[in-house]
Amino acid sequence: MTLLLLIAGLLSVVGLSLVVEAMRPRPEEPRTLYWDPSIAIQYARVDGLRIRHIKTGRGPNLVLLHTLRTQLDIFERLVPRLAGSFTVHALDYPGHGFSDIPNTDYRPELFVRIVEAFLDQADITEATLAGVSIGGTIPLLIAAKRNPRVKRVVSINPYDYGKGRGITRANLVAKLVFTLARVPVLGETVMRLRNPMVERRIMEGGVVDPAALTPGFLSQIVASGARAGHYRAFLNLIRHAHLWEGARRVYGQVAIPVLVVYGERDWSFGEERRRTADAIPGARLESVPGGGHFLPLDQPERLAELIKGFA
């Protein structure tokens, strides 16, 4: 009897989650950036997908690559500090922000292919690729392929450790949600029941000071996450996250200058940071006090100084 009640209860929750997802309001694509309406939002057809991106500033090419689950808006405080020195590009990956959400496996190869295709599409040359989390790992994978369009890499809090479970170190809410997310049926149910309060709590685990999460940023994260198909894509990414640790196997093939930057309170452990930096020939390592995983939000001024000094 107890088992039957548990099964009935689970089925009820699953059913409720399906209803919640079906009734969830779908957002419209933003027409302007909430943090700088003067920068035009553009869309490009990249490898058959509609990809949202921006371009601003003047100078050498700098391409900014965001974390998993976020979008180009994570650079809201960094872009203004860099646009005077670089032509700054940023894009939303497939399944993120307001780019297309293809029904595919969200493996590292997908992200590498799209970023390389974006460089080709926009004819970006002599570029510095600077990214955070998986956005810090993607440039290293591209550099290991000796892509001629890439001149330097700034890898910020690269996500190449912990069998892809680094995000569970953010806080207890993140640990619970992202542990359950890996369980079939239960993971889908949890994701369909997502809400702004839980999402905000998880995001707070990526910064040292919660005030670094601006209302505009949180609003856009919630909006993009409400798009049809988004939760399934994100769930697929989570279930393939262990593959990012394999990136370290090719770091030794990188032959261009690399700056590795960690927030002092990033999710990675000290030995994991040293292991990554040691695997990249000639890499320079920097640590930023008062910074967490979302370093562009936590410490944009110091991060901008490091990028400008290096690139």
PDB file of C-alpha atoms in Angstrom:
ATOM      1  CA  MET A   1       0.000   0.000   0.000  1.00  0.00           C
ATOM      2  CA  THR A   2       2.791   2.429   0.901  1.00  0.00           C
ATOM      3  CA  LEU A   3       4.527   1.715  -2.396  1.00  0.00           C
ATOM      4  CA  LEU A   4       1.322   2.309  -4.330  1.00  0.00           C
ATOM      5  CA  LEU A   5       0.805   5.612  -2.557  1.00  0.00           C
ATOM      6  CA  LEU A   6       4.373   6.679  -3.388  1.00  0.00           C
ATOM      7  CA  ILE A   7       3.891   5.778  -7.048  1.00  0.00           C
ATOM      8  CA  ALA A   8       0.572   7.602  -7.161  1.00  0.00           C
ATOM      9  CA  GLY A   9       2.135  10.643  -5.541  1.00  0.00           C
ATOM     10  CA  LEU A  10       5.025  10.657  -8.022  1.00  0.00           C
ATOM     11  CA  LEU A  11       2.661  10.332 -10.963  1.00  0.00           C
ATOM     12  CA  SER A  12       0.619  13.235  -9.611  1.00  0.00           C
ATOM     13  CA  VAL A  13       3.708  15.436  -9.379  1.00  0.00           C
ATOM     14  CA  VAL A  14       4.785  14.426 -12.889  1.00  0.00           C
ATOM     15  CA  GLY A  15       1.317  15.268 -14.180  1.00  0.00           C
ATOM     16  CA  LEU A  16       1.341  18.596 -12.369  1.00  0.00           C
ATOM     17  CA  SER A  17       4.721  19.467 -13.886  1.00  0.00           C
ATOM     18  CA  LEU A  18       3.396  18.755 -17.381  1.00  0.00           C
ATOM     19  CA  VAL A  19       0.447  21.066 -16.781  1.00  0.00           C
ATOM     20  CA  VAL A  20       2.709  23.795 -15.380  1.00  0.00           C
ATOM     21  CA  GLU A  21       5.006  23.593 -18.407  1.00  0.00           C
ATOM     22  CA  ALA A  22       2.100  23.597 -20.873  1.00  0.00           C
ATOM     23  CA  MET A  23       0.628  26.715 -19.259  1.00  0.00           C
ATOM     24  CA  ARG A  24       3.919  28.569 -18.863  1.00  0.00           C
ATOM     25  CA  PRO A  25       3.867  31.944 -20.674  1.00  0.00           C
ATOM     26  CA  ARG A  26       6.389  32.087 -23.502  1.00  0.00           C
ATOM     27  CA  PRO A  27       8.532  35.240 -23.718  1.00  0.00           C
ATOM     28  CA  GLU A  28       9.023  37.458 -26.716  1.00  0.00           C
ATOM     29  CA  GLU A  29      12.539  38.018 -27.982  1.00  0.00           C
ATOM     30  CA  PRO A  30      13.938  41.250 -26.527  1.00  0.00           C
ATOM     31  CA  ARG A  31      14.321  43.958 -29.157  1.00  0.00           C
ATOM     32  CA  THR A  32      17.027  45.817 -27.266  1.00  0.00           C
ATOM     33  CA  LEU A  33      19.611  45.037 -24.618  1.00  0.00           C
ATOM     34  CA  TYR A  34      18.294  46.078 -21.217  1.00  0.00           C
ATOM     35  CA  TRP A  35      21.814  47.137 -20.233  1.00  0.00           C
ATOM     36  CA  ASP A  36      22.672  49.127 -23.390  1.00  0.00           C
ATOM     37  CA  PRO A  37      19.906  49.817 -25.923  1.00  0.00           C
ATOM     38  CA  SER A  38      22.455  51.474 -28.229  1.00  0.00           C
ATOM     39  CA  ILE A  39      24.008  48.079 -29.056  1.00  0.00           C
ATOM     40  CA  ALA A  40      21.988  46.373 -31.764  1.00  0.00           C
ATOM     41  CA  ILE A  41      20.817  42.816 -31.200  1.00  0.00           C
ATOM     42  CA  GLN A  42      21.644  40.816 -34.320  1.00  0.00           C
ATOM     43  CA  TYR A  43      20.831  37.327 -35.572  1.00  0.00           C
ATOM     44  CA  ALA A  44      22.958  35.221 -37.882  1.00  0.00           C
ATOM     45  CA  ARG A  45      22.395  31.858 -39.524  1.00  0.00           C
ATOM     46  CA  VAL A  46      25.265  29.740 -38.183  1.00  0.00           C
ATOM     47  CA  ASP A  47      25.542  26.088 -39.151  1.00  0.00           C
ATOM     48  CA  GLY A  48      21.825  26.138 -39.924  1.00  0.00           C
ATOM     49  CA  LEU A  49      20.825  27.709 -36.599  1.00  0.00           C
ATOM     50  CA  ARG A  50      19.600  31.222 -35.811  1.00  0.00           C
ATOM     51  CA  ILE A  51      22.138  32.624 -33.355  1.00  0.00           C
ATOM     52  CA  ARG A  52      21.696  35.844 -31.374  1.00  0.00           C
ATOM     53  CA  HIS A  53      24.812  37.995 -31.127  1.00  0.00           C
ATOM     54  CA  ILE A  54      26.096  41.522 -30.635  1.00  0.00           C
ATOM     55  CA  LYS A  55      29.045  43.575 -31.877  1.00  0.00           C
ATOM     56  CA  THR A  56      30.304  46.847 -30.458  1.00  0.00           C
ATOM     57  CA  GLY A  57      33.452  48.899 -29.929  1.00  0.00           C
ATOM     58  CA  ARG A  58      36.589  49.409 -31.988  1.00  0.00           C
ATOM     59  CA  GLY A  59      39.960  47.695 -32.073  1.00  0.00           C
ATOM     60  CA  PRO A  60      41.232  44.097 -32.153  1.00  0.00           C
ATOM     61  CA  ASN A  61      38.591  41.375 -32.150  1.00  0.00           C
ATOM     62  CA  LEU A  62      37.502  40.029 -28.775  1.00  0.00           C
ATOM     63  CA  VAL A  63      34.873  37.276 -28.611  1.00  0.00           C
ATOM     64  CA  LEU A  64      33.118  36.753 -25.266  1.00  0.00           C
ATOM     65  CA  LEU A  65      31.659  33.317 -24.456  1.00  0.00           C
ATOM     66  CA  HIS A  66      29.197  32.822 -21.617  1.00  0.00           C
ATOM     67  CA  THR A  67      28.601  30.050 -19.048  1.00  0.00           C
ATOM     68  CA  LEU A  68      26.169  27.163 -19.212  1.00  0.00           C
ATOM     69  CA  ARG A  69      22.547  28.234 -18.629  1.00  0.00           C
ATOM     70  CA  THR A  70      23.294  31.964 -18.974  1.00  0.00           C
ATOM     71  CA  GLN A  71      23.604  34.092 -22.123  1.00  0.00           C
ATOM     72  CA  LEU A  72      25.535  37.040 -23.542  1.00  0.00           C
ATOM     73  CA  ASP A  73      23.926  39.329 -20.938  1.00  0.00           C
ATOM     74  CA  ILE A  74      26.321  37.927 -18.329  1.00  0.00           C
ATOM     75  CA  PHE A  75      28.798  40.398 -19.832  1.00  0.00           C
ATOM     76  CA  GLU A  76      26.580  43.421 -19.148  1.00  0.00           C
ATOM     77  CA  ARG A  77      29.193  44.964 -16.832  1.00  0.00           C
ATOM     78  CA  LEU A  78      32.236  43.804 -18.820  1.00  0.00           C
ATOM     79  CA  VAL A  79      31.389  44.936 -22.360  1.00  0.00           C
ATOM     80  CA  PRO A  80      31.323  48.674 -21.490  1.00  0.00           C
ATOM     81  CA  ARG A  81      34.779  48.340 -19.953  1.00  0.00           C
ATOM     82  CA  LEU A  82      36.213  46.645 -23.046  1.00  0.00           C
ATOM     83  CA  ALA A  83      34.475  48.342 -25.968  1.00  0.00           C
ATOM     84  CA  GLY A  84      36.940  51.240 -25.886  1.00  0.00           C
ATOM     85  CA  SER A  85      39.844  48.873 -26.548  1.00  0.00           C
ATOM     86  CA  PHE A  86      38.344  46.062 -28.655  1.00  0.00           C
ATOM     87  CA  THR A  87      35.728  45.214 -31.221  1.00  0.00           C
ATOM     88  CA  VAL A  88      33.669  43.102 -28.840  1.00  0.00           C
ATOM     89  CA  HIS A  89      31.545  40.211 -30.071  1.00  0.00           C
ATOM     90  CA  ALA A  90      29.276  38.030 -27.939  1.00  0.00           C
ATOM     91  CA  LEU A  91      26.736  35.349 -28.801  1.00  0.00           C
ATOM     92  CA  ASP A  92      24.160  33.050 -27.264  1.00  0.00           C
ATOM     93  CA  TYR A  93      24.938  29.372 -27.772  1.00  0.00           C
ATOM     94  CA  PRO A  94      22.283  27.048 -29.197  1.00  0.00           C
ATOM     95  CA  GLY A  95      19.766  26.218 -26.480  1.00  0.00           C
ATOM     96  CA  HIS A  96      20.740  29.353 -24.551  1.00  0.00           C
ATOM     97  CA  GLY A  97      19.492  32.920 -24.368  1.00  0.00           C
ATOM     98  CA  PHE A  98      17.470  33.673 -27.479  1.00  0.00           C
ATOM     99  CA  SER A  99      19.283  31.531 -30.022  1.00  0.00           C
ATOM    100  CA  ASP A 100      17.601  28.511 -31.613  1.00  0.00           C
ATOM    101  CA  ILE A 101      16.989  25.448 -29.460  1.00  0.00           C
ATOM    102  CA  PRO A 102      17.792  22.444 -31.644  1.00  0.00           C
ATOM    103  CA  ASN A 103      16.716  18.943 -30.666  1.00  0.00           C
ATOM    104  CA  THR A 104      20.206  17.508 -30.376  1.00  0.00           C
ATOM    105  CA  ASP A 105      22.822  16.362 -27.884  1.00  0.00           C
ATOM    106  CA  TYR A 106      24.485  19.281 -26.116  1.00  0.00           C
ATOM    107  CA  ARG A 107      28.012  17.908 -26.103  1.00  0.00           C
ATOM    108  CA  PRO A 108      31.206  20.005 -26.143  1.00  0.00           C
ATOM    109  CA  GLU A 109      31.580  19.323 -29.881  1.00  0.00           C
ATOM    110  CA  LEU A 110      28.355  21.230 -30.599  1.00  0.00           C
ATOM    111  CA  PHE A 111      29.576  24.375 -28.860  1.00  0.00           C
ATOM    112  CA  VAL A 112      33.023  24.221 -30.455  1.00  0.00           C
ATOM    113  CA  ARG A 113      31.495  23.777 -33.899  1.00  0.00           C
ATOM    114  CA  ILE A 114      29.084  26.688 -33.486  1.00  0.00           C
ATOM    115  CA  VAL A 115      31.718  29.102 -32.176  1.00  0.00           C
ATOM    116  CA  GLU A 116      34.112  28.197 -34.986  1.00  0.00           C
ATOM    117  CA  ALA A 117      31.320  28.588 -37.538  1.00  0.00           C
ATOM    118  CA  PHE A 118      30.437  31.959 -36.008  1.00  0.00           C
ATOM    119  CA  LEU A 119      34.044  33.123 -36.414  1.00  0.00           C
ATOM    120  CA  ASP A 120      33.901  32.055 -40.066  1.00  0.00           C
ATOM    121  CA  GLN A 121      30.464  33.583 -40.677  1.00  0.00           C
ATOM    122  CA  ALA A 122      31.475  36.953 -39.228  1.00  0.00           C
ATOM    123  CA  ASP A 123      34.981  36.711 -40.744  1.00  0.00           C
ATOM    124  CA  ILE A 124      36.554  37.370 -37.357  1.00  0.00           C
ATOM    125  CA  THR A 125      40.345  37.112 -37.518  1.00  0.00           C
ATOM    126  CA  GLU A 126      43.262  37.646 -35.121  1.00  0.00           C
ATOM    127  CA  ALA A 127      40.768  37.114 -32.314  1.00  0.00           C
ATOM    128  CA  THR A 128      41.114  36.801 -28.594  1.00  0.00           C
ATOM    129  CA  LEU A 129      38.542  34.344 -27.263  1.00  0.00           C
ATOM    130  CA  ALA A 130      37.608  35.088 -23.671  1.00  0.00           C
ATOM    131  CA  GLY A 131      34.998  33.008 -21.912  1.00  0.00           C
ATOM    132  CA  VAL A 132      33.806  31.831 -18.542  1.00  0.00           C
ATOM    133  CA  SER A 133      32.915  28.292 -17.355  1.00  0.00           C
ATOM    134  CA  ILE A 134      32.176  26.179 -20.460  1.00  0.00           C
ATOM    135  CA  GLY A 135      32.929  29.448 -22.254  1.00  0.00           C
ATOM    136  CA  GLY A 136      36.423  29.176 -20.776  1.00  0.00           C
ATOM    137  CA  THR A 137      36.836  25.614 -21.985  1.00  0.00           C
ATOM    138  CA  ILE A 138      35.515  26.108 -25.535  1.00  0.00           C
ATOM    139  CA  PRO A 139      38.384  28.477 -26.550  1.00  0.00           C
ATOM    140  CA  LEU A 140      40.967  25.981 -25.305  1.00  0.00           C
ATOM    141  CA  LEU A 141      39.381  23.224 -27.396  1.00  0.00           C
ATOM    142  CA  ILE A 142      39.383  25.527 -30.425  1.00  0.00           C
ATOM    143  CA  ALA A 143      42.987  26.574 -29.803  1.00  0.00           C
ATOM    144  CA  ALA A 144      44.005  22.925 -29.532  1.00  0.00           C
ATOM    145  CA  LYS A 145      42.657  22.495 -33.081  1.00  0.00           C
ATOM    146  CA  ARG A 146      45.024  25.298 -34.179  1.00  0.00           C
ATOM    147  CA  ASN A 147      42.196  27.405 -35.603  1.00  0.00           C
ATOM    148  CA  PRO A 148      44.007  30.200 -37.519  1.00  0.00           C
ATOM    149  CA  ARG A 149      41.399  32.802 -36.564  1.00  0.00           C
ATOM    150  CA  VAL A 150      42.328  32.603 -32.878  1.00  0.00           C
ATOM    151  CA  LYS A 151      45.359  34.500 -31.609  1.00  0.00           C
ATOM    152  CA  ARG A 152      44.961  34.360 -27.818  1.00  0.00           C
ATOM    153  CA  VAL A 153      42.727  32.766 -25.192  1.00  0.00           C
ATOM    154  CA  VAL A 154      41.509  34.063 -21.848  1.00  0.00           C
ATOM    155  CA  SER A 155      40.008  31.108 -20.004  1.00  0.00           C
ATOM    156  CA  ILE A 156      37.972  32.211 -16.988  1.00  0.00           C
ATOM    157  CA  ASN A 157      36.964  29.597 -14.418  1.00  0.00           C
ATOM    158  CA  PRO A 158      37.118  26.802 -17.038  1.00  0.00           C
ATOM    159  CA  TYR A 159      34.586  24.033 -16.431  1.00  0.00           C
ATOM    160  CA  ASP A 160      36.793  20.960 -16.785  1.00  0.00           C
ATOM    161  CA  TYR A 161      36.621  19.239 -13.399  1.00  0.00           C
ATOM    162  CA  GLY A 162      34.372  17.335 -11.018  1.00  0.00           C
ATOM    163  CA  LYS A 163      32.881  15.121 -13.756  1.00  0.00           C
ATOM    164  CA  GLY A 164      30.719  18.034 -14.822  1.00  0.00           C
ATOM    165  CA  ARG A 165      29.191  18.457 -11.387  1.00  0.00           C
ATOM    166  CA  GLY A 166      30.961  21.655 -10.438  1.00  0.00           C
ATOM    167  CA  ILE A 167      27.646  23.497 -10.347  1.00  0.00           C
ATOM    168  CA  THR A 168      26.504  21.289  -7.460  1.00  0.00           C
ATOM    169  CA  ARG A 169      29.158  23.054  -5.375  1.00  0.00           C
ATOM    170  CA  ALA A 170      27.382  26.404  -5.795  1.00  0.00           C
ATOM    171  CA  ASN A 171      24.996  25.947  -2.847  1.00  0.00           C
ATOM    172  CA  LEU A 172      22.544  23.432  -1.383  1.00  0.00           C
ATOM    173  CA  VAL A 173      19.751  24.379  -3.783  1.00  0.00           C
ATOM    174  CA  ALA A 174      22.011  23.865  -6.786  1.00  0.00           C
ATOM    175  CA  LYS A 175      23.248  20.565  -5.372  1.00  0.00           C
ATOM    176  CA  LEU A 176      19.702  19.275  -4.934  1.00  0.00           C
ATOM    177  CA  VAL A 177      18.371  20.463  -8.305  1.00  0.00           C
ATOM    178  CA  PHE A 178      21.327  19.353 -10.402  1.00  0.00           C
ATOM    179  CA  THR A 179      21.623  15.999  -8.650  1.00  0.00           C
ATOM    180  CA  LEU A 180      17.952  15.265  -9.287  1.00  0.00           C
ATOM    181  CA  ALA A 181      18.290  16.553 -12.860  1.00  0.00           C
ATOM    182  CA  ARG A 182      20.425  13.544 -13.768  1.00  0.00           C
ATOM    183  CA  VAL A 183      17.713  11.059 -12.783  1.00  0.00           C
ATOM    184  CA  PRO A 184      15.393  10.001 -15.629  1.00  0.00           C
ATOM    185  CA  VAL A 185      11.770  11.197 -15.258  1.00  0.00           C
ATOM    186  CA  LEU A 186      12.558  12.924 -11.967  1.00  0.00           C
ATOM    187  CA  GLY A 187      14.956  15.315 -13.710  1.00  0.00           C
ATOM    188  CA  GLU A 188      12.354  16.296 -16.295  1.00  0.00           C
ATOM    189  CA  THR A 189       9.792  16.817 -13.545  1.00  0.00           C
ATOM    190  CA  VAL A 190      12.084  19.062 -11.507  1.00  0.00           C
ATOM    191  CA  MET A 191      12.986  21.143 -14.557  1.00  0.00           C
ATOM    192  CA  ARG A 192       9.350  21.636 -15.562  1.00  0.00           C
ATOM    193  CA  LEU A 193       8.609  22.925 -12.050  1.00  0.00           C
ATOM    194  CA  ARG A 194      11.377  25.537 -12.191  1.00  0.00           C
ATOM    195  CA  ASN A 195      10.489  28.991 -10.889  1.00  0.00           C
ATOM    196  CA  PRO A 196      12.206  32.388 -10.519  1.00  0.00           C
ATOM    197  CA  MET A 197      12.840  31.995  -6.794  1.00  0.00           C
ATOM    198  CA  VAL A 198      14.736  28.715  -7.226  1.00  0.00           C
ATOM    199  CA  GLU A 199      16.601  29.999 -10.280  1.00  0.00           C
ATOM    200  CA  ARG A 200      17.683  33.106  -8.405  1.00  0.00           C
ATOM    201  CA  ARG A 201      18.952  31.016  -5.496  1.00  0.00           C
ATOM    202  CA  ILE A 202      21.011  28.857  -7.845  1.00  0.00           C
ATOM    203  CA  MET A 203      22.450  31.919  -9.583  1.00  0.00           C
ATOM    204  CA  GLU A 204      23.421  33.380  -6.206  1.00  0.00           C
ATOM    205  CA  GLY A 205      25.750  30.418  -5.817  1.00  0.00           C
ATOM    206  CA  GLY A 206      27.818  31.765  -8.708  1.00  0.00           C
ATOM    207  CA  VAL A 207      28.656  35.145  -7.172  1.00  0.00           C
ATOM    208  CA  VAL A 208      30.240  36.320  -3.964  1.00  0.00           C
ATOM    209  CA  ASP A 209      27.842  39.250  -3.585  1.00  0.00           C
ATOM    210  CA  PRO A 210      24.207  38.557  -4.581  1.00  0.00           C
ATOM    211  CA  ALA A 211      23.892  42.229  -5.532  1.00  0.00           C
ATOM    212  CA  ALA A 212      26.053  41.416  -8.577  1.00  0.00           C
ATOM    213  CA  LEU A 213      22.957  39.732 -10.030  1.00  0.00           C
ATOM    214  CA  THR A 214      21.100  42.718 -11.417  1.00  0.00           C
ATOM    215  CA  PRO A 215      17.299  42.669 -11.802  1.00  0.00           C
ATOM    216  CA  GLY A 216      17.702  42.920 -15.571  1.00  0.00           C
ATOM    217  CA  PHE A 217      20.022  39.934 -15.707  1.00  0.00           C
ATOM    218  CA  LEU A 218      17.794  37.759 -13.541  1.00  0.00           C
ATOM    219  CA  SER A 219      14.729  38.766 -15.532  1.00  0.00           C
ATOM    220  CA  GLN A 220      16.363  37.787 -18.820  1.00  0.00           C
ATOM    221  CA  ILE A 221      17.584  34.473 -17.400  1.00  0.00           C
ATOM    222  CA  VAL A 222      14.053  33.588 -16.298  1.00  0.00           C
ATOM    223  CA  ALA A 223      12.585  34.739 -19.613  1.00  0.00           C
ATOM    224  CA  SER A 224      14.973  32.753 -21.798  1.00  0.00           C
ATOM    225  CA  GLY A 225      14.489  29.713 -19.566  1.00  0.00           C
ATOM    226  CA  ALA A 226      10.733  29.847 -20.166  1.00  0.00           C
ATOM    227  CA  ARG A 227      11.121  29.321 -23.922  1.00  0.00           C
ATOM    228  CA  ALA A 228       9.574  26.174 -25.352  1.00  0.00           C
ATOM    229  CA  GLY A 229      12.131  23.378 -25.395  1.00  0.00           C
ATOM    230  CA  HIS A 230      14.673  25.217 -23.261  1.00  0.00           C
ATOM    231  CA  TYR A 231      14.445  22.962 -20.212  1.00  0.00           C
ATOM    232  CA  ARG A 232      14.918  19.840 -22.312  1.00  0.00           C
ATOM    233  CA  ALA A 233      18.029  21.284 -23.943  1.00  0.00           C
ATOM    234  CA  PHE A 234      19.456  22.330 -20.590  1.00  0.00           C
ATOM    235  CA  LEU A 235      18.713  18.920 -19.118  1.00  0.00           C
ATOM    236  CA  ASN A 236      20.549  17.315 -22.024  1.00  0.00           C
ATOM    237  CA  LEU A 237      23.530  19.599 -21.394  1.00  0.00           C
ATOM    238  CA  ILE A 238      23.578  18.648 -17.706  1.00  0.00           C
ATOM    239  CA  ARG A 239      23.529  14.952 -18.552  1.00  0.00           C
ATOM    240  CA  HIS A 240      26.481  15.389 -20.901  1.00  0.00           C
ATOM    241  CA  ALA A 241      28.391  17.763 -18.598  1.00  0.00           C
ATOM    242  CA  HIS A 242      30.882  15.073 -17.582  1.00  0.00           C
ATOM    243  CA  LEU A 243      32.313  15.254 -21.111  1.00  0.00           C
ATOM    244  CA  TRP A 244      33.771  18.711 -20.459  1.00  0.00           C
ATOM    245  CA  GLU A 245      36.375  17.177 -18.145  1.00  0.00           C
ATOM    246  CA  GLY A 246      37.814  15.372 -21.158  1.00  0.00           C
ATOM    247  CA  ALA A 247      38.905  18.720 -22.609  1.00  0.00           C
ATOM    248  CA  ARG A 248      42.090  18.580 -20.547  1.00  0.00           C
ATOM    249  CA  ARG A 249      43.355  15.747 -22.729  1.00  0.00           C
ATOM    250  CA  VAL A 250      44.022  18.169 -25.602  1.00  0.00           C
ATOM    251  CA  TYR A 251      45.283  21.193 -23.644  1.00  0.00           C
ATOM    252  CA  GLY A 252      48.854  20.172 -24.389  1.00  0.00           C
ATOM    253  CA  GLN A 253      48.216  20.892 -28.081  1.00  0.00           C
ATOM    254  CA  VAL A 254      47.540  24.593 -27.458  1.00  0.00           C
ATOM    255  CA  ALA A 255      50.324  26.664 -29.034  1.00  0.00           C
ATOM    256  CA  ILE A 256      49.104  30.245 -28.530  1.00  0.00           C
ATOM    257  CA  PRO A 257      49.265  32.507 -25.454  1.00  0.00           C
ATOM    258  CA  VAL A 258      46.719  31.614 -22.771  1.00  0.00           C
ATOM    259  CA  LEU A 259      45.686  33.479 -19.641  1.00  0.00           C
ATOM    260  CA  VAL A 260      43.791  31.358 -17.112  1.00  0.00           C
ATOM    261  CA  VAL A 261      41.810  33.382 -14.583  1.00  0.00           C
ATOM    262  CA  TYR A 262      40.020  32.035 -11.521  1.00  0.00           C
ATOM    263  CA  GLY A 263      37.751  33.797  -9.111  1.00  0.00           C
ATOM    264  CA  GLU A 264      39.144  33.266  -5.640  1.00  0.00           C
ATOM    265  CA  ARG A 265      35.835  31.633  -4.681  1.00  0.00           C
ATOM    266  CA  ASP A 266      35.146  29.764  -7.889  1.00  0.00           C
ATOM    267  CA  TRP A 267      33.586  26.298  -7.598  1.00  0.00           C
ATOM    268  CA  SER A 268      36.852  24.619  -8.608  1.00  0.00           C
ATOM    269  CA  PHE A 269      39.350  23.399  -6.013  1.00  0.00           C
ATOM    270  CA  GLY A 270      42.989  24.497  -5.846  1.00  0.00           C
ATOM    271  CA  GLU A 271      44.375  21.244  -7.200  1.00  0.00           C
ATOM    272  CA  GLU A 272      41.925  21.342 -10.098  1.00  0.00           C
ATOM    273  CA  ARG A 273      43.063  24.844 -11.006  1.00  0.00           C
ATOM    274  CA  ARG A 274      46.735  23.918 -10.919  1.00  0.00           C
ATOM    275  CA  ARG A 275      46.081  20.801 -12.986  1.00  0.00           C
ATOM    276  CA  THR A 276      44.414  22.863 -15.722  1.00  0.00           C
ATOM    277  CA  ALA A 277      47.054  25.589 -15.797  1.00  0.00           C
ATOM    278  CA  ASP A 278      49.883  23.042 -15.810  1.00  0.00           C
ATOM    279  CA  ALA A 279      48.336  21.200 -18.753  1.00  0.00           C
ATOM    280  CA  ILE A 280      48.462  24.279 -21.029  1.00  0.00           C
ATOM    281  CA  PRO A 281      51.958  25.035 -22.350  1.00  0.00           C
ATOM    282  CA  GLY A 282      53.161  28.422 -21.130  1.00  0.00           C
ATOM    283  CA  ALA A 283      49.830  29.394 -19.567  1.00  0.00           C
ATOM    284  CA  ARG A 284      49.759  32.367 -17.212  1.00  0.00           C
ATOM    285  CA  LEU A 285      47.591  31.943 -14.093  1.00  0.00           C
ATOM    286  CA  GLU A 286      45.775  34.728 -12.230  1.00  0.00           C
ATOM    287  CA  SER A 287      43.432  34.714  -9.246  1.00  0.00           C
ATOM    288  CA  VAL A 288      40.860  37.438  -8.582  1.00  0.00           C
ATOM    289  CA  PRO A 289      39.965  38.157  -4.937  1.00  0.00           C
ATOM    290  CA  GLY A 290      36.294  38.604  -4.196  1.00  0.00           C
ATOM    291  CA  GLY A 291      35.244  36.731  -7.312  1.00  0.00           C
ATOM    292  CA  GLY A 292      33.072  33.649  -7.750  1.00  0.00           C
ATOM    293  CA  HIS A 293      32.166  31.562 -10.771  1.00  0.00           C
ATOM    294  CA  PHE A 294      30.319  34.358 -12.588  1.00  0.00           C
ATOM    295  CA  LEU A 295      33.415  36.541 -12.531  1.00  0.00           C
ATOM    296  CA  PRO A 296      32.192  39.005 -15.230  1.00  0.00           C
ATOM    297  CA  LEU A 297      29.389  39.951 -12.832  1.00  0.00           C
ATOM    298  CA  ASP A 298      31.417  39.771  -9.610  1.00  0.00           C
ATOM    299  CA  GLN A 299      34.609  41.578 -10.599  1.00  0.00           C
ATOM    300  CA  PRO A 300      34.189  43.174 -14.049  1.00  0.00           C
ATOM    301  CA  GLU A 301      36.711  45.951 -13.460  1.00  0.00           C
ATOM    302  CA  ARG A 302      39.571  43.639 -12.475  1.00  0.00           C
ATOM    303  CA  LEU A 303      38.668  41.164 -15.197  1.00  0.00           C
ATOM    304  CA  ALA A 304      38.677  43.925 -17.807  1.00  0.00           C
ATOM    305  CA  GLU A 305      42.133  45.014 -16.608  1.00  0.00           C
ATOM    306  CA  LEU A 306      43.455  41.475 -16.970  1.00  0.00           C
ATOM    307  CA  ILE A 307      41.992  41.046 -20.468  1.00  0.00           C
ATOM    308  CA  LYS A 308      43.329  44.385 -21.685  1.00  0.00           C
ATOM    309  CA  GLY A 309      46.734  43.752 -20.189  1.00  0.00           C
ATOM    310  CA  PHE A 310      46.961  40.355 -21.831  1.00  0.00           C
ATOM    311  CA  ALA A 311      45.261  40.917 -25.193  1.00  0.00           C
TER     312      ALA A 311
END
